Short mmCIF file of C-alpha atoms in Angstrom, two decimals:
data_model
loop_
_atom_site.label_atom_id
_atom_site.label_comp_id
_atom_site.label_asym_id
_atom_site.label_seq_id
_atom_site.Cartn_x
_atom_site.Cartn_y
_atom_site.Cartn_z
CA UNK W 1 0.00 0.00 0.00
CA UNK W 2 1.43 3.35 -0.96
CA UNK W 3 1.29 6.30 1.34
CA UNK W 4 -0.49 9.36 -0.02
CA UNK W 5 1.28 12.68 -0.31
CA UNK W 6 -0.95 14.11 2.42
CA UNK W 7 -0.01 11.26 4.76
CA UNK W 8 3.68 11.76 4.00
CA UNK W 9 3.39 15.48 4.72
CA UNK W 10 1.63 14.85 8.03
CA UNK W 11 4.08 12.10 9.03
CA UNK W 12 7.18 14.21 8.40
CA UNK W 13 5.66 17.28 10.04
CA UNK W 14 4.69 15.22 13.10
CA UNK W 15 8.22 13.88 13.50
CA UNK W 16 9.62 17.39 13.24
CA UNK W 17 7.20 18.78 15.82
CA UNK W 18 7.80 15.87 18.20
CA UNK W 19 11.54 16.46 17.92
CA UNK W 20 11.63 20.23 18.22
CA UNK W 21 8.24 21.83 18.63
CA UNK W 22 5.74 23.59 16.41
CA UNK W 23 8.19 26.18 15.16
CA UNK W 24 10.71 23.51 14.14
CA UNK W 25 8.84 22.41 11.05
CA UNK W 26 8.59 24.25 7.79
CA UNK W 27 6.92 23.58 4.50
CA UNK W 28 10.29 24.03 2.82
CA UNK W 29 11.96 21.28 4.87
CA UNK W 30 9.01 18.94 4.39
CA UNK W 31 8.99 19.54 0.64
CA UNK W 32 12.72 18.76 0.43
CA UNK W 33 12.28 15.50 2.32
CA UNK W 34 9.35 14.35 0.20
CA UNK W 35 10.69 15.71 -3.07
CA UNK W 36 7.79 17.98 -3.92
CA UNK W 37 7.40 21.73 -4.20
CA UNK W 38 6.41 23.75 -1.18
CA UNK W 39 3.38 24.97 -3.13
CA UNK W 40 2.15 21.36 -3.23
CA UNK W 41 2.01 21.32 0.55
CA UNK W 42 0.13 24.62 0.55
CA UNK W 43 -2.38 23.04 -1.82
CA UNK W 44 -3.31 20.50 0.87
CA UNK W 45 -2.66 22.72 3.89
CA UNK W 46 -3.03 26.43 3.11
CA UNK W 47 -1.39 27.48 6.40
CA UNK W 48 1.03 26.06 8.92
CA UNK W 49 -1.81 26.12 11.45
CA UNK W 50 -3.93 23.94 9.15
CA UNK W 51 -1.12 21.39 8.96
CA UNK W 52 -0.58 21.59 12.72
CA UNK W 53 -4.25 20.85 13.38
CA UNK W 54 -4.13 17.91 10.96
CA UNK W 55 -1.05 16.52 12.72
CA UNK W 56 -2.62 16.78 16.18
CA UNK W 57 -5.95 15.42 14.96
CA UNK W 58 -4.31 12.35 13.42
CA UNK W 59 -2.15 11.81 16.52
CA UNK W 60 -5.19 11.91 18.79
CA UNK W 61 -7.17 9.63 16.48
CA UNK W 62 -4.36 7.06 16.50
CA UNK W 63 -4.17 7.30 20.29
CA UNK W 64 -7.94 6.75 20.50
CA UNK W 65 -7.51 3.57 18.41
CA UNK W 66 -4.89 2.32 20.85
CA UNK W 67 -7.18 3.12 23.78
CA UNK W 68 -10.04 1.20 22.16
CA UNK W 69 -7.70 -1.77 21.61
CA UNK W 70 -6.71 -1.70 25.28
CA UNK W 71 -10.37 -1.89 26.31
CA UNK W 72 -11.01 -4.71 23.85
CA UNK W 73 -8.04 -6.77 25.01
CA UNK W 74 -8.31 -6.41 28.80
CA UNK W 75 -10.93 -7.37 31.33
CA UNK W 76 -10.30 -5.66 34.62
CA UNK W 77 -9.90 -1.88 34.77
CA UNK W 78 -6.51 -1.88 36.47
CA UNK W 79 -5.14 -4.36 33.90
CA UNK W 80 -5.37 -1.43 31.50
CA UNK W 81 -2.68 0.62 33.23
CA UNK W 82 0.26 -1.36 31.81
CA UNK W 83 -0.76 -1.10 28.14
CA UNK W 84 -1.54 2.58 28.69
CA UNK W 85 1.94 3.15 30.13
CA UNK W 86 3.33 1.24 27.14
CA UNK W 87 1.97 3.91 24.78
CA UNK W 88 4.17 6.52 26.45
CA UNK W 89 7.07 4.13 26.87
CA UNK W 90 7.01 3.49 23.13
CA UNK W 91 7.30 7.23 22.46
CA UNK W 92 10.39 7.46 24.65
CA UNK W 93 12.15 4.18 23.97
CA UNK W 94 11.22 3.35 20.39
CA UNK W 95 10.34 6.66 18.74
CA UNK W 96 12.79 8.53 20.96
CA UNK W 97 10.42 11.47 20.77
CA UNK W 98 8.06 13.36 23.00
CA UNK W 99 4.32 12.91 22.89
CA UNK W 100 3.16 15.28 20.14
CA UNK W 101 0.46 16.90 22.24
CA UNK W 102 2.79 17.16 25.22
CA UNK W 103 5.14 19.21 23.04
CA UNK W 104 2.24 21.33 21.81
CA UNK W 105 0.95 21.83 25.35
CA UNK W 106 4.32 23.24 26.40
CA UNK W 107 4.01 25.79 23.59
CA UNK W 108 0.29 26.45 23.89
CA UNK W 109 0.60 30.16 24.66
CA UNK W 110 2.09 30.82 21.23
CA UNK W 111 0.09 28.36 19.13
CA UNK W 112 -2.82 29.29 16.86
CA UNK W 113 -6.11 28.86 18.71
CA UNK W 114 -7.31 25.97 16.54
CA UNK W 115 -4.13 24.04 17.33
CA UNK W 116 -4.42 24.82 21.04
CA UNK W 117 -7.91 23.32 20.98
CA UNK W 118 -6.74 20.23 19.13
CA UNK W 119 -3.91 19.66 21.62
CA UNK W 120 -6.37 20.15 24.49
CA UNK W 121 -8.65 17.56 22.92
CA UNK W 122 -5.86 14.96 23.25
CA UNK W 123 -5.69 15.59 27.00
CA UNK W 124 -9.47 15.62 27.36
CA UNK W 125 -9.72 12.28 25.53
CA UNK W 126 -7.04 10.72 27.72
CA UNK W 127 -8.48 12.00 30.99
CA UNK W 128 -11.97 10.80 30.07
CA UNK W 129 -10.62 7.41 29.01
CA UNK W 130 -8.56 6.98 32.17
CA UNK W 131 -11.55 7.91 34.32
CA UNK W 132 -13.89 5.41 32.69
CA UNK W 133 -11.41 2.67 31.79
CA UNK W 134 -9.31 2.53 34.97
CA UNK W 135 -11.44 4.08 37.69
CA UNK W 136 -15.10 3.59 36.78
CA UNK W 137 -16.25 3.43 40.40
CA UNK W 138 -13.86 5.88 42.03
CA UNK W 139 -15.06 9.22 43.35
CA UNK W 140 -11.51 10.51 42.70
CA UNK W 141 -11.44 9.22 39.10
CA UNK W 142 -10.68 12.58 37.50
CA UNK W 143 -7.89 13.38 39.95
CA UNK W 144 -6.41 9.91 39.48
CA UNK W 145 -6.63 10.25 35.71
CA UNK W 146 -4.93 13.65 35.78
CA UNK W 147 -2.22 12.27 38.05
CA UNK W 148 -1.41 9.41 35.69
CA UNK W 149 -1.41 11.52 32.55
CA UNK W 150 0.62 14.34 34.12
CA UNK W 151 3.09 11.82 35.53
CA UNK W 152 3.67 10.16 32.17
CA UNK W 153 3.90 13.41 30.20
CA UNK W 154 6.26 14.85 32.80
CA UNK W 155 8.37 11.70 32.79
CA UNK W 156 8.75 11.96 29.01
CA UNK W 157 9.86 15.55 29.37
CA UNK W 158 12.36 14.70 32.10
CA UNK W 159 13.70 11.76 30.11
CA UNK W 160 14.27 14.00 27.13
CA UNK W 161 16.08 16.77 28.99
CA UNK W 162 18.10 14.34 31.10
CA UNK W 163 18.84 12.10 28.08
CA UNK W 164 17.93 9.08 30.16
CA UNK W 165 15.03 6.64 30.52
CA UNK W 166 15.64 6.46 34.27
CA UNK W 167 13.22 9.25 35.29
CA UNK W 168 10.51 7.57 33.22
CA UNK W 169 11.23 4.21 34.86
CA UNK W 170 11.02 5.79 38.33
CA UNK W 171 7.65 7.34 37.51
CA UNK W 172 6.33 4.02 36.19
CA UNK W 173 7.43 2.29 39.42
CA UNK W 174 5.51 4.88 41.44
CA UNK W 175 2.41 4.58 39.26
CA UNK W 176 2.44 0.81 39.67
CA UNK W 177 2.69 1.10 43.44
CA UNK W 178 -0.13 3.61 43.95
CA UNK W 179 -2.88 2.84 46.45
CA UNK W 180 -5.65 2.56 43.84
CA UNK W 181 -4.89 -1.13 43.37
#
């Protein structure tokens, strides 16, 4: 199956944003990597903000697919924590990149409003999923969900700046040992 030009554009732009932030990608660099003219990118995405929204939308949609697969493949709510952690672990250890929406969140004050909303949607989706998938009966479900998501996003950030997986591993150990079990 061949990848469409639009998919190639989004893929390359996502990698660039995950590596260096929203301002690190340019239509010129993407066009060089794909071997097309910059105007071809503008045909599909008139503005950088349009491309940014498409990147974040696709990233969130893929994450939602993973979340649905976790639900489908696990029985007990707390069995879902490990595969959820694995999504973030994959970003750090395999992709060697930050979570796209974590990067965008750190830059949210300077992002176009539509992109801010799309990045926020990622966090809303994750918090809602964690609440219902891991803590369906807990009165503290939202707080627990926020704790897990913030811990994993923060651990990715620390791992990146410290150039080590150790902070991430420490956070995972703490998440596994929490009293919600």
